[in-house]
Tab-separated table of C-alpha atoms and ligand atoms in Angstrom:
chain	number	residue	atom	x	y	z
R	1	MET	CA	-25.306	11.605	-12.548
R	2	THR	CA	-23.914	9.028	-10.128
R	3	SER	CA	-25.862	8.727	-6.871
R	4	PRO	CA	-24.117	8.116	-3.562
R	5	VAL	CA	-24.930	4.934	-1.656
R	6	LEU	CA	-25.631	4.772	2.076
R	7	LEU	CA	-26.019	1.593	4.116
R	8	MET	CA	-26.956	1.755	7.814
R	9	LEU	CA	-25.744	-1.166	9.922
R	10	ASN	CA	-28.287	-2.801	12.175
R	11	ARG	CA	-25.655	-4.296	14.460
R	12	PRO	CA	-22.249	-2.599	14.020
R	13	SER	CA	-20.808	-4.625	16.901
R	14	ARG	CA	-21.594	-8.077	18.270
R	15	GLU	CA	-20.838	-6.657	21.716
R	16	ALA	CA	-23.997	-4.509	21.606
R	17	GLU	CA	-27.667	-5.078	20.865
R	18	PRO	CA	-28.948	-4.552	17.314
R	19	HIS	CA	-31.018	-1.470	16.526
R	20	GLU	CA	-33.852	-3.656	15.248
R	21	PRO	CA	-33.876	-7.245	16.512
R	22	GLY	CA	-34.275	-9.718	13.677
R	23	ALA	CA	-33.745	-7.131	10.926
R	24	ALA	CA	-31.181	-7.502	8.114
R	25	ALA	CA	-27.511	-6.808	8.899
R	26	PHE	CA	-27.684	-3.528	6.970
R	27	THR	CA	-30.230	-1.493	5.040
R	28	SER	CA	-29.747	0.676	1.994
R	29	VAL	CA	-31.301	4.075	2.677
R	30	ALA	CA	-31.645	7.411	0.918
R	31	PRO	CA	-28.432	9.387	1.629
R	32	SER	CA	-30.404	12.635	1.526
R	33	ALA	CA	-32.802	11.583	4.320
R	34	ALA	CA	-31.968	11.982	8.028
R	35	GLN	CA	-30.496	8.809	9.533
R	36	VAL	CA	-28.615	9.866	12.663
R	37	THR	CA	-30.168	11.566	15.674
R	38	VAL	CA	-28.870	14.936	16.842
R	39	ARG	CA	-28.090	13.218	20.180
R	40	ASP	CA	-25.601	10.823	18.632
R	41	LEU	CA	-22.223	11.234	20.333
R	42	GLY	CA	-20.529	11.091	16.950
R	43	VAL	CA	-22.367	14.316	16.101
R	44	THR	CA	-22.200	16.082	19.460
R	45	ARG	CA	-18.706	15.035	20.606
R	46	GLY	CA	-16.891	13.635	17.587
R	47	ASP	CA	-16.845	10.428	19.644
R	48	GLY	CA	-16.317	7.767	17.022
R	49	ILE	CA	-13.993	6.438	14.364
R	50	PHE	CA	-13.869	6.147	10.599
R	51	GLU	CA	-12.002	4.790	7.606
R	52	SER	CA	-11.813	6.150	4.052
R	53	ILE	CA	-11.219	3.417	1.499
R	54	SER	CA	-10.449	3.886	-2.202
R	55	VAL	CA	-12.542	1.910	-4.664
R	56	ALA	CA	-11.254	1.311	-8.197
R	57	GLY	CA	-12.327	-1.225	-10.783
R	58	GLY	CA	-15.133	-2.344	-8.488
R	59	ARG	CA	-12.719	-3.349	-5.693
R	60	ALA	CA	-12.082	-1.796	-2.288
R	61	GLN	CA	-8.341	-1.208	-2.042
R	62	ALA	CA	-6.438	-2.422	1.026
R	63	LEU	CA	-9.780	-3.518	2.474
R	64	GLU	CA	-8.364	-5.847	5.111
R	65	PRO	CA	-5.737	-3.349	6.385
R	66	HIS	CA	-8.499	-0.721	6.615
R	67	LEU	CA	-10.769	-3.091	8.559
R	68	ALA	CA	-7.889	-4.046	10.855
R	69	ARG	CA	-7.140	-0.366	11.567
R	70	PHE	CA	-10.866	0.289	12.173
R	71	ALA	CA	-10.719	-2.368	14.908
R	72	VAL	CA	-7.537	-0.856	16.388
R	73	SER	CA	-9.132	2.610	16.512
R	74	ALA	CA	-12.227	1.133	18.215
R	75	ARG	CA	-9.996	-0.474	20.820
R	76	MET	CA	-8.146	2.787	21.456
R	77	LEU	CA	-11.467	4.596	22.035
R	78	GLN	CA	-12.892	1.661	24.050
R	79	LEU	CA	-15.797	1.427	21.606
R	80	PRO	CA	-17.632	-1.874	21.126
R	81	ALA	CA	-15.504	-3.884	18.682
R	82	PRO	CA	-16.810	-3.580	15.121
R	83	ASP	CA	-18.172	-6.836	13.698
R	84	LEU	CA	-15.715	-6.886	10.801
R	85	ASP	CA	-17.664	-9.554	8.875
R	86	ALA	CA	-20.768	-7.361	8.927
R	87	TRP	CA	-18.752	-4.286	7.901
R	88	ARG	CA	-17.002	-6.152	5.078
R	89	GLU	CA	-20.333	-7.425	3.785
R	90	ALA	CA	-21.822	-3.923	3.861
R	91	ILE	CA	-18.797	-2.492	2.041
R	92	LEU	CA	-19.083	-5.088	-0.724
R	93	ALA	CA	-22.836	-4.470	-0.967
R	94	ALA	CA	-22.240	-0.709	-1.307
R	95	ILE	CA	-19.807	-1.334	-4.168
R	96	ASP	CA	-22.373	-3.603	-5.862
R	97	GLU	CA	-25.041	-0.929	-5.559
R	98	HIS	CA	-22.833	2.004	-6.671
R	99	ASP	CA	-22.221	2.929	-10.330
R	100	ASP	CA	-18.883	1.652	-11.570
R	101	VAL	CA	-16.878	4.879	-11.927
R	102	PRO	CA	-13.068	5.002	-12.322
R	103	GLU	CA	-12.380	6.347	-8.817
R	104	SER	CA	-14.696	6.368	-5.842
R	105	TYR	CA	-14.355	6.005	-2.102
R	106	ILE	CA	-16.122	4.444	0.850
R	107	LYS	CA	-16.339	5.955	4.283
R	108	THR	CA	-17.114	3.659	7.211
R	109	VAL	CA	-18.217	5.429	10.392
R	110	LEU	CA	-18.738	3.931	13.848
R	111	THR	CA	-19.918	6.233	16.645
R	112	ARG	CA	-20.647	5.595	20.310
R	113	GLY	CA	-24.327	6.206	19.551
R	114	VAL	CA	-26.704	8.022	21.874
R	115	GLU	CA	-25.359	8.570	25.386
R	116	GLY	CA	-26.516	5.807	27.723
R	117	ASP	CA	-28.087	3.711	24.947
R	118	GLY	CA	-25.111	1.379	24.578
R	119	ARG	CA	-25.687	0.693	20.891
R	120	PRO	CA	-23.110	2.202	18.544
R	121	THR	CA	-24.177	3.758	15.262
R	122	GLY	CA	-22.575	2.530	12.066
R	123	TRP	CA	-22.813	3.315	8.393
R	124	VAL	CA	-21.070	2.800	5.068
R	125	TYR	CA	-21.198	5.678	2.592
R	126	MET	CA	-19.893	5.598	-0.974
R	127	GLU	CA	-19.579	8.267	-3.666
R	128	PRO	CA	-17.264	9.149	-6.574
R	129	SER	CA	-13.913	10.643	-5.540
R	130	ALA	CA	-12.908	14.240	-6.188
R	131	ASP	CA	-10.524	14.801	-9.085
R	132	PHE	CA	-6.968	14.678	-7.690
R	133	ARG	CA	-5.138	14.526	-11.042
R	134	ARG	CA	-3.633	17.978	-10.609
R	135	ALA	CA	-2.239	17.329	-7.111
R	136	ARG	CA	-0.750	14.046	-8.328
R	137	ALA	CA	0.814	15.569	-11.440
R	138	GLU	CA	1.866	19.050	-10.343
R	139	GLY	CA	2.421	18.449	-6.661
R	140	ILE	CA	1.330	20.284	-3.539
R	141	ARG	CA	2.783	23.140	-1.478
R	142	VAL	CA	3.059	22.226	2.182
R	143	ILE	CA	3.816	24.102	5.361
R	144	THR	CA	5.185	22.520	8.520
R	145	LEU	CA	3.163	23.139	11.698
R	146	ASN	CA	3.917	22.220	15.286
R	147	ARG	CA	1.319	19.692	16.504
R	148	GLY	CA	2.047	20.347	20.148
R	149	TYR	CA	2.865	16.731	21.046
R	150	ALA	CA	6.167	14.889	21.421
R	151	THR	CA	6.885	11.607	19.610
R	152	THR	CA	6.260	9.816	22.935
R	153	VAL	CA	2.591	10.920	23.039
R	154	GLU	CA	1.026	7.624	21.972
R	155	ARG	CA	2.981	5.634	24.555
R	156	GLU	CA	2.823	8.099	27.444
R	157	LEU	CA	-0.513	9.899	26.954
R	158	PRO	CA	-2.827	7.321	25.331
R	159	TRP	CA	-5.968	9.260	26.319
R	160	LEU	CA	-5.048	11.859	23.705
R	161	LEU	CA	-5.852	9.175	21.084
R	162	GLN	CA	-3.008	10.146	18.787
R	163	GLY	CA	-2.707	7.334	16.257
R	164	ALA	CA	-6.433	6.510	16.275
R	165	LYS	CA	-8.585	7.493	13.298
R	166	THR	CA	-11.227	9.359	15.283
R	167	LEU	CA	-14.042	11.576	14.047
R	168	SER	CA	-12.454	14.507	15.910
R	169	TYR	CA	-10.827	16.103	12.869
R	170	ALA	CA	-11.591	19.731	13.766
R	171	VAL	CA	-7.873	20.321	14.450
R	172	ASN	CA	-6.876	18.633	11.179
R	173	ARG	CA	-9.346	20.844	9.297
R	174	SER	CA	-8.087	23.923	11.115
R	175	ALA	CA	-4.524	23.071	10.036
R	176	GLY	CA	-5.779	22.895	6.449
R	177	ARG	CA	-7.225	26.405	6.761
R	178	GLU	CA	-3.926	27.640	8.220
R	179	ALA	CA	-2.170	26.213	5.149
R	180	ALA	CA	-4.638	27.961	2.829
R	181	ALA	CA	-4.172	31.246	4.716
R	182	ARG	CA	-0.422	30.926	4.105
R	183	GLY	CA	-0.926	30.189	0.388
R	184	ALA	CA	-0.234	26.452	0.690
R	185	ASP	CA	-2.214	23.307	-0.035
R	186	ASP	CA	-1.427	21.032	2.874
R	187	VAL	CA	0.428	20.537	6.142
R	188	ILE	CA	3.088	18.304	7.625
R	189	PHE	CA	2.847	18.237	11.399
R	190	VAL	CA	6.066	18.354	13.422
R	191	SER	CA	6.432	17.042	16.983
R	192	THR	CA	7.572	19.243	19.870
R	193	ASP	CA	10.838	17.246	19.875
R	194	GLY	CA	11.447	18.227	16.254
R	195	TYR	CA	10.396	15.249	14.095
R	196	LEU	CA	8.066	14.963	11.109
R	197	LEU	CA	4.767	13.285	12.018
R	198	GLU	CA	2.106	13.161	9.274
R	199	GLY	CA	-0.278	15.400	7.372
R	200	PRO	CA	-3.837	16.096	8.582
R	201	THR	CA	-5.067	13.347	6.215
R	202	ALA	CA	-1.911	11.655	4.926
R	203	ASN	CA	1.434	10.070	5.749
R	204	VAL	CA	4.832	11.421	4.755
R	205	VAL	CA	7.186	9.406	2.553
R	206	LEU	CA	10.685	10.646	1.653
R	207	ARG	CA	13.147	9.304	-0.926
R	208	PHE	CA	16.896	9.368	-0.351
R	209	GLY	CA	18.564	7.736	-3.357
R	210	ASP	CA	16.954	4.319	-3.749
R	211	ARG	CA	15.616	4.299	-0.212
R	212	LEU	CA	12.122	5.280	0.937
R	213	VAL	CA	11.700	6.457	4.523
R	214	THR	CA	8.568	7.169	6.572
R	215	PRO	CA	8.228	8.064	10.269
R	216	PRO	CA	7.717	5.129	12.686
R	217	THR	CA	4.032	4.362	13.249
R	218	ASP	CA	4.189	4.396	17.070
R	219	ILE	CA	4.893	8.120	17.461
R	220	GLY	CA	1.267	9.264	17.491
R	221	ILE	CA	0.456	8.984	13.788
R	222	LEU	CA	-1.798	6.719	11.762
R	223	ALA	CA	-0.278	3.547	10.367
R	224	GLY	CA	-1.033	4.314	6.712
R	225	THR	CA	-2.441	1.698	4.366
R	226	THR	CA	-1.225	3.682	1.338
R	227	GLN	CA	2.287	4.069	2.742
R	228	ALA	CA	2.396	0.307	3.416
R	229	GLY	CA	1.275	-0.400	-0.168
R	230	ILE	CA	3.900	1.984	-1.551
R	231	PHE	CA	6.630	0.320	0.506
R	232	ALA	CA	5.658	-3.126	-0.849
R	233	PHE	CA	5.654	-1.702	-4.389
R	234	ALA	CA	9.067	-0.028	-3.903
R	235	GLU	CA	10.562	-3.203	-2.458
R	236	GLY	CA	9.347	-4.979	-5.600
R	237	LEU	CA	11.355	-2.420	-7.614
R	238	GLY	CA	14.444	-3.299	-5.555
R	239	MET	CA	14.343	-0.175	-3.384
R	240	ASP	CA	15.045	-0.209	0.358
R	241	THR	CA	12.398	0.981	2.798
R	242	ALA	CA	12.677	2.090	6.412
R	243	TYR	CA	10.676	3.497	9.345
R	244	GLU	CA	12.863	6.206	10.866
R	245	LEU	CA	12.559	9.493	12.688
R	246	VAL	CA	13.064	12.311	10.184
R	247	THR	CA	13.290	16.059	10.635
R	248	PRO	CA	12.207	19.118	8.623
R	249	ASP	CA	15.847	19.377	7.436
R	250	ASP	CA	15.556	15.805	6.082
R	251	LEU	CA	12.366	16.849	4.280
R	252	ARG	CA	14.218	19.690	2.571
R	253	ALA	CA	17.247	17.488	1.775
R	254	ALA	CA	15.311	14.453	0.479
R	255	ASP	CA	15.464	13.656	-3.238
R	256	ALA	CA	11.660	13.518	-3.264
R	257	ALA	CA	8.788	13.756	-0.798
R	258	TRP	CA	5.108	12.802	-0.911
R	259	LEU	CA	1.987	13.022	1.194
R	260	VAL	CA	0.276	9.689	0.662
R	261	SER	CA	-3.261	8.617	1.519
R	262	SER	CA	-6.216	6.621	0.321
R	263	VAL	CA	-8.310	8.426	-2.303
R	264	ARG	CA	-5.778	11.188	-3.201
R	265	HIS	CA	-2.948	8.622	-3.346
R	266	ALA	CA	0.608	10.021	-3.746
R	267	ALA	CA	0.780	13.819	-3.918
R	268	PRO	CA	4.376	14.942	-4.500
R	269	VAL	CA	5.531	17.832	-2.319
R	270	ARG	CA	6.718	20.698	-4.521
R	271	SER	CA	7.442	23.262	-1.841
R	272	VAL	CA	8.015	23.316	1.901
R	273	ASP	CA	7.336	26.514	3.863
R	274	GLY	CA	7.581	28.513	0.625
R	275	GLU	CA	10.842	26.916	-0.534
R	276	ASP	CA	10.613	24.988	-3.821
R	277	ARG	CA	11.837	21.432	-3.884
R	278	ALA	CA	12.346	18.868	-6.636
R	279	LEU	CA	9.628	16.459	-7.786
R	280	ASP	CA	10.323	12.908	-8.871
R	281	ARG	CA	7.761	12.691	-11.655
R	282	GLU	CA	8.781	9.265	-12.845
R	283	LEU	CA	8.469	7.564	-9.460
R	284	THR	CA	5.322	9.553	-8.619
R	285	ASP	CA	3.655	8.333	-11.819
R	286	ALA	CA	4.790	4.770	-11.190
R	287	ILE	CA	3.461	4.851	-7.605
R	288	ASN	CA	0.112	6.350	-8.629
R	289	THR	CA	-0.268	3.919	-11.527
R	290	PHE	CA	0.367	1.113	-9.058
R	291	LEU	CA	-2.055	2.546	-6.454
R	292	LEU	CA	-4.809	3.094	-9.022
R	293	SER	CA	-4.436	-0.388	-10.457
R	294	ARG	CA	-4.641	-2.211	-7.105
R	295	ARG	CA	-7.540	-4.611	-6.958
R	296	ASP	CA	-7.274	-5.498	-3.311
G	301	LIG	N1	-2.738	10.162	8.637
G	301	LIG	C1	-3.951	10.725	8.844
G	301	LIG	C2	-4.129	11.681	9.976
G	301	LIG	C3	-5.031	10.399	7.990
G	301	LIG	O1	-6.241	10.938	8.202
G	301	LIG	C4	-4.814	9.496	6.923
G	301	LIG	C5	-5.889	9.100	6.000
G	301	LIG	O2	-6.965	9.556	6.005
G	301	LIG	C6	-3.541	8.958	6.735
G	301	LIG	C7	-2.520	9.301	7.630
G	301	LIG	C8	-3.253	8.019	5.595
G	301	LIG	O3	-3.836	6.749	5.805
G	301	LIG	P1	-4.266	5.829	4.593
G	301	LIG	O4	-3.116	5.754	3.648
G	301	LIG	O5	-4.540	4.514	5.214
G	301	LIG	O6	-5.449	6.452	3.949
C-alpha cells in the first residue's frame, strides 16, 4: 500500500517570517495528523491558492509552468509571493520520498494563514492518482452551464479572481454535482456573452481539421499547462494551433473535443448536453501517450 507524503513549508514566502526561525525549509510529517489550525483562512474562507501537478516516471510534469502559475495566482490574490526555490525543493523531496508508482500527483497549497498573523501556510502533498483510463478511452459526457460572467470579467472585475487557481472551488464542485444530477460526467462553462470558457477543473480543446483551438487565456479562465503541452505536441505533428473565442455551436461542430488537465490528462468529449458527438481515438491516444511520457 503506497503511503501519501506531506511536507509542511517553514517559510512559504520570503516576504513573511518563517513559522520556526532557524528550522529546515520544510518538514516531512504524518499526513494523517493535524497540521493546519481551524483558524487558517484557507480553511475558513478558501483564501489561498493551489496547483495540482502530475508526476510520472519520478518527474513532476510541467513543473516550471505550474510554479509560474502559482506565483501569478498569488499575485492576483495579493498573497505573499511564494518562494519558488523552496517550493521546487519541497516538490522534488516529496517525489524522492514517495513510492515510484506509474501515475501520481502533487498538490501545492498556499493559504493566507491565520488572520492577522501575516505568515502564510504552505504544504506539498503527494499521493497516487485515481485511475482515469476509462475517461481517457471511452470519453466523458459534458453539459454546458452558464458561469454568470462575461469574457471581459478578468479585465474589468479583477476582484472576482477569475483566472486565478484559488482554493474557492465550491462553485466548481457544485457544477460537478449538477452534471451528475443531469446524468453527465463533467461541465463546460459558458460566458454570459455566449462563449466557451473552461471546465471546473480542465481546459477545452477543439479540433477542426488539422487545427486545434482553445479559448484565449485572458477571458477569466486558467492558462492550462496541459493545453500548452498539447499545443506544442500538435505543432510538432504539423498541426496548427490557435487561441480563439468559440461557442457551444463550435463545440458541437468540431471534429473532436477534449477537456484537458493535469492528472486526468485528455478526456475526449463524447456527448454535449445529451447529444452524442464523435471521438478522435487516434489523436486522443497519441496526446495521452505524449502527456504520460513527459519527463518535465
Ligand atoms: N481550468 C481549471 C478551472 C482548472 O482547475 C484546471 C486544473 O486543475 C485547468 C483549467 C487545467 O489546468 P492544467 O492543465 O494546468 O492542470
